Amino acid sequence: MNAVAITMRRDFVQGRHEVRDALESAWWDLLSALGHIPLVIPNHAGHAQALIEAFRPQAVILTGGGLPGPSDDSSERDRVETLLIDYAGSSALPLLGVCRGMQAIALRFGGSLCSVTGHVGTRSGVTSRFGTHDAHCFHEYALMEAPAGFVPLAIAFDGSIEAIEHRTRPIRAVMWHPERAGSLGQADTDLLRDSLKTA
C-alpha cells in the first residue's frame, strides 16, 4: 500500500474561536479500496513539511471545501497546498485535485477562475475518456480555459471545464466530488486508480 498525502478543509467555528481541519470520512474507505493509506496533512505548513519528510508519500490529493486565494480566509491552507503541489512536481509524483484542489492546481499553474451558476448542489452526467461520471458538484468558480500545459478532460453543460490533466506530468483534477457519490461508479474508480498509480 502506498501512502497518499491528503489535505483537509478548514472550518471556522463562529462564536467559539475555533479553527478545525476536517476531512470527509468517505475518503478513508475510498482510498483503502484503491490500495492506498491516507496520510492526512494538517493546515499548518511546518507540520505538513515535517510529515512529508518523515513519510515520503507516493501521491498527493488536494480535497475540496472553500476557495483558494484572498476571497477565503484560508491562507495557511493555500501555503500547505502550494507546498504539496511543488513536492509532487519536484518528485514527479501523482497529484489529484478535487474541486477546490483543481482550483488550487489551476491557479498554481497560471490559470484563472470565473464565477459560474448552476454548479452548487447539482448532480449530472459528465463524460471523460474514463466513461460517464455521476458528478456531484458544489462550486461557484470554474475554469473556462485550461492552464498552460493542461488539456480539458471533461466539459460541463455550460462549457466550463469539469476536469483537466497535464500533458506530460502525472497531474489530474476534477471539479466534482467522487467521495460524495455514496458508491463509487466505474468511471470514477478508473479515473482515481489511474490518477494515483505510481511507477
Short mmCIF file of C-alpha atoms in Angstrom, two decimals:
data_model
loop_
_atom_site.label_atom_id
_atom_site.label_comp_id
_atom_site.label_asym_id
_atom_site.label_seq_id
_atom_site.Cartn_x
_atom_site.Cartn_y
_atom_site.Cartn_z
CA MET A 1 0.00 0.00 0.00
CA ASN A 2 1.20 3.49 -0.88
CA ALA A 3 0.85 6.46 1.44
CA VAL A 4 -1.18 9.24 -0.17
CA ALA A 5 -0.94 12.74 1.29
CA ILE A 6 -4.44 14.21 1.51
CA THR A 7 -5.43 17.73 2.53
CA MET A 8 -8.28 18.86 4.76
CA ARG A 9 -10.75 21.69 4.57
CA ARG A 10 -10.53 24.48 7.15
CA ASP A 11 -13.68 25.21 9.16
CA PHE A 12 -14.06 28.37 11.24
CA VAL A 13 -16.50 27.82 14.14
CA GLN A 14 -18.29 31.09 14.81
CA GLY A 15 -18.71 32.17 18.41
CA ARG A 16 -16.19 29.62 19.71
CA HIS A 17 -12.88 30.97 18.39
CA GLU A 18 -12.13 27.54 16.94
CA VAL A 19 -10.49 26.62 13.67
CA ARG A 20 -10.89 22.97 12.70
CA ASP A 21 -9.29 20.87 9.99
CA ALA A 22 -11.79 18.37 8.59
CA LEU A 23 -11.92 15.57 6.03
CA GLU A 24 -14.96 13.83 4.54
CA SER A 25 -14.81 10.38 6.16
CA ALA A 26 -15.66 8.63 2.87
CA TRP A 27 -12.05 9.26 1.78
CA TRP A 28 -10.83 6.58 4.22
CA ASP A 29 -12.76 3.73 2.62
CA LEU A 30 -12.29 5.09 -0.88
CA LEU A 31 -8.51 5.18 -0.61
CA SER A 32 -8.39 1.82 1.16
CA ALA A 33 -10.44 0.23 -1.62
CA LEU A 34 -7.89 1.57 -4.12
CA GLY A 35 -5.00 0.11 -2.12
CA HIS A 36 -3.71 3.30 -0.50
CA ILE A 37 -3.13 4.56 3.04
CA PRO A 38 -4.19 8.18 3.68
CA LEU A 39 -1.57 10.46 5.21
CA VAL A 40 -3.72 13.32 6.48
CA ILE A 41 -1.98 16.69 6.15
CA PRO A 42 -2.91 19.49 8.58
CA ASN A 43 -3.33 23.09 7.51
CA HIS A 44 -0.01 24.05 9.05
CA ALA A 45 2.93 24.45 6.68
CA GLY A 46 5.60 23.46 9.21
CA HIS A 47 3.83 20.27 10.28
CA ALA A 48 2.95 19.45 6.67
CA GLN A 49 6.62 19.71 5.68
CA ALA A 50 7.66 17.51 8.61
CA LEU A 51 5.09 14.83 7.67
CA ILE A 52 6.22 14.84 4.04
CA GLU A 53 9.85 14.44 5.04
CA ALA A 54 9.08 11.70 7.57
CA PHE A 55 6.70 9.59 5.46
CA ARG A 56 7.54 10.48 1.83
CA PRO A 57 4.01 9.98 0.40
CA GLN A 58 3.79 8.40 -3.04
CA ALA A 59 0.93 10.59 -4.29
CA VAL A 60 -0.98 13.73 -3.29
CA ILE A 61 -4.70 14.59 -3.19
CA LEU A 62 -5.92 18.15 -2.71
CA THR A 63 -9.51 17.86 -1.48
CA GLY A 64 -12.48 20.22 -1.71
CA GLY A 65 -14.03 22.75 0.61
CA GLY A 66 -13.70 26.51 0.31
CA LEU A 67 -11.98 28.61 -2.31
CA PRO A 68 -8.25 29.26 -2.67
CA GLY A 69 -6.91 32.80 -2.69
CA PRO A 70 -7.72 36.07 -0.96
CA SER A 71 -11.51 35.71 -1.15
CA ASP A 72 -11.39 32.98 1.50
CA ASP A 73 -9.82 33.09 4.97
CA SER A 74 -7.62 30.07 4.27
CA SER A 75 -4.14 31.44 3.61
CA GLU A 76 -2.50 28.68 5.66
CA ARG A 77 -4.27 26.02 3.59
CA ASP A 78 -3.09 27.83 0.46
CA ARG A 79 0.50 27.61 1.72
CA VAL A 80 0.15 23.91 2.51
CA GLU A 81 -1.36 23.10 -0.87
CA THR A 82 1.32 25.08 -2.70
CA LEU A 83 3.92 23.10 -0.76
CA LEU A 84 2.24 19.82 -1.77
CA ILE A 85 1.89 20.82 -5.43
CA ASP A 86 5.58 21.67 -5.51
CA TYR A 87 6.51 18.46 -3.65
CA ALA A 88 4.60 16.32 -6.15
CA GLY A 89 6.11 18.23 -9.06
CA SER A 90 9.70 18.02 -7.83
CA SER A 91 9.33 14.27 -7.20
CA ALA A 92 7.25 13.53 -10.35
CA LEU A 93 4.52 12.04 -8.15
CA PRO A 94 0.83 11.73 -9.00
CA LEU A 95 -1.19 14.79 -7.99
CA LEU A 96 -5.00 14.76 -7.93
CA GLY A 97 -7.16 17.80 -7.24
CA VAL A 98 -10.83 17.63 -6.25
CA CYS A 99 -12.99 20.78 -6.57
CA ARG A 100 -11.01 23.37 -4.59
CA GLY A 101 -7.99 21.17 -5.27
CA MET A 102 -8.49 21.62 -9.01
CA GLN A 103 -8.82 25.37 -8.48
CA ALA A 104 -5.57 25.43 -6.46
CA ILE A 105 -3.71 23.47 -9.15
CA ALA A 106 -5.05 25.71 -11.90
CA LEU A 107 -4.02 28.88 -10.05
CA ARG A 108 -0.54 27.48 -9.28
CA PHE A 109 -0.02 26.86 -13.00
CA GLY A 110 -1.18 30.33 -14.05
CA GLY A 111 -4.86 29.64 -14.73
CA SER A 112 -7.75 31.88 -13.73
CA LEU A 113 -11.19 31.21 -12.28
CA CYS A 114 -14.51 32.73 -13.25
CA SER A 115 -17.87 32.80 -11.49
CA VAL A 116 -20.43 30.21 -12.64
CA THR A 117 -24.01 29.41 -11.71
CA GLY A 118 -25.88 26.12 -11.58
CA HIS A 119 -22.99 24.12 -10.11
CA VAL A 120 -23.86 24.12 -6.40
CA GLY A 121 -25.62 21.04 -5.06
CA THR A 122 -26.11 19.61 -8.54
CA ARG A 123 -25.71 16.16 -9.99
CA SER A 124 -25.13 15.48 -13.65
CA GLY A 125 -23.52 13.04 -16.01
CA VAL A 126 -20.10 14.25 -17.14
CA THR A 127 -18.17 12.29 -19.73
CA SER A 128 -14.41 11.79 -19.84
CA ARG A 129 -12.25 9.17 -21.52
CA PHE A 130 -12.87 7.03 -18.42
CA GLY A 131 -16.62 6.95 -19.05
CA THR A 132 -19.62 8.84 -17.67
CA HIS A 133 -19.21 10.18 -14.15
CA ASP A 134 -22.07 10.82 -11.73
CA ALA A 135 -20.75 14.30 -10.95
CA HIS A 136 -21.71 15.81 -7.57
CA CYS A 137 -20.80 19.49 -7.89
CA PHE A 138 -20.55 22.18 -5.21
CA HIS A 139 -18.61 25.05 -6.77
CA GLU A 140 -19.22 28.68 -7.68
CA TYR A 141 -15.97 29.22 -9.60
CA ALA A 142 -14.63 27.26 -12.54
CA LEU A 143 -12.15 27.29 -15.39
CA MET A 144 -13.18 28.33 -18.88
CA GLU A 145 -9.68 27.67 -20.26
CA ALA A 146 -7.10 25.11 -19.20
CA PRO A 147 -3.81 26.47 -17.82
CA ALA A 148 -0.70 26.19 -19.97
CA GLY A 149 0.45 22.58 -20.18
CA PHE A 150 -3.01 21.18 -19.38
CA VAL A 151 -5.85 19.88 -21.52
CA PRO A 152 -9.56 19.59 -20.64
CA LEU A 153 -10.64 16.09 -19.68
CA ALA A 154 -14.36 16.81 -19.20
CA ILE A 155 -16.65 19.75 -20.01
CA ALA A 156 -19.81 20.81 -18.15
CA PHE A 157 -23.19 21.73 -19.66
CA ASP A 158 -22.25 25.43 -19.77
CA GLY A 159 -18.86 24.96 -21.39
CA SER A 160 -16.86 25.30 -18.17
CA ILE A 161 -14.13 22.75 -17.60
CA GLU A 162 -15.03 19.93 -15.21
CA ALA A 163 -11.68 18.12 -15.32
CA ILE A 164 -8.12 18.73 -16.53
CA GLU A 165 -4.94 16.76 -16.92
CA HIS A 166 -1.37 17.78 -17.61
CA ARG A 167 0.10 16.91 -20.98
CA THR A 168 3.34 15.44 -19.62
CA ARG A 169 3.13 15.26 -15.81
CA PRO A 170 1.00 12.92 -13.63
CA ILE A 171 -1.40 15.71 -12.65
CA ARG A 172 -5.16 15.43 -12.96
CA ALA A 173 -8.04 17.30 -11.35
CA VAL A 174 -11.85 17.23 -11.27
CA MET A 175 -14.44 19.75 -10.15
CA TRP A 176 -16.89 17.14 -8.86
CA HIS A 177 -16.72 15.16 -5.60
CA PRO A 178 -16.29 11.42 -6.21
CA GLU A 179 -16.15 10.87 -2.43
CA ARG A 180 -19.75 12.10 -2.13
CA ALA A 181 -21.24 9.65 -4.61
CA GLY A 182 -22.28 7.10 -1.98
CA SER A 183 -20.86 4.26 -4.04
CA LEU A 184 -18.05 4.86 -6.49
CA GLY A 185 -19.03 4.31 -10.12
CA GLN A 186 -16.75 2.53 -12.55
CA ALA A 187 -15.72 5.73 -14.34
CA ASP A 188 -14.66 7.41 -11.09
CA THR A 189 -12.95 4.22 -9.90
CA ASP A 190 -10.93 4.01 -13.11
CA LEU A 191 -10.10 7.73 -13.05
CA LEU A 192 -8.94 7.66 -9.42
CA ARG A 193 -6.97 4.46 -9.80
CA ASP A 194 -5.23 5.78 -12.91
CA SER A 195 -4.62 9.21 -11.31
CA LEU A 196 -2.95 7.74 -8.22
CA LYS A 197 -0.91 4.97 -9.80
CA THR A 198 2.82 5.16 -9.19
CA ALA A 199 5.60 3.90 -11.43
#
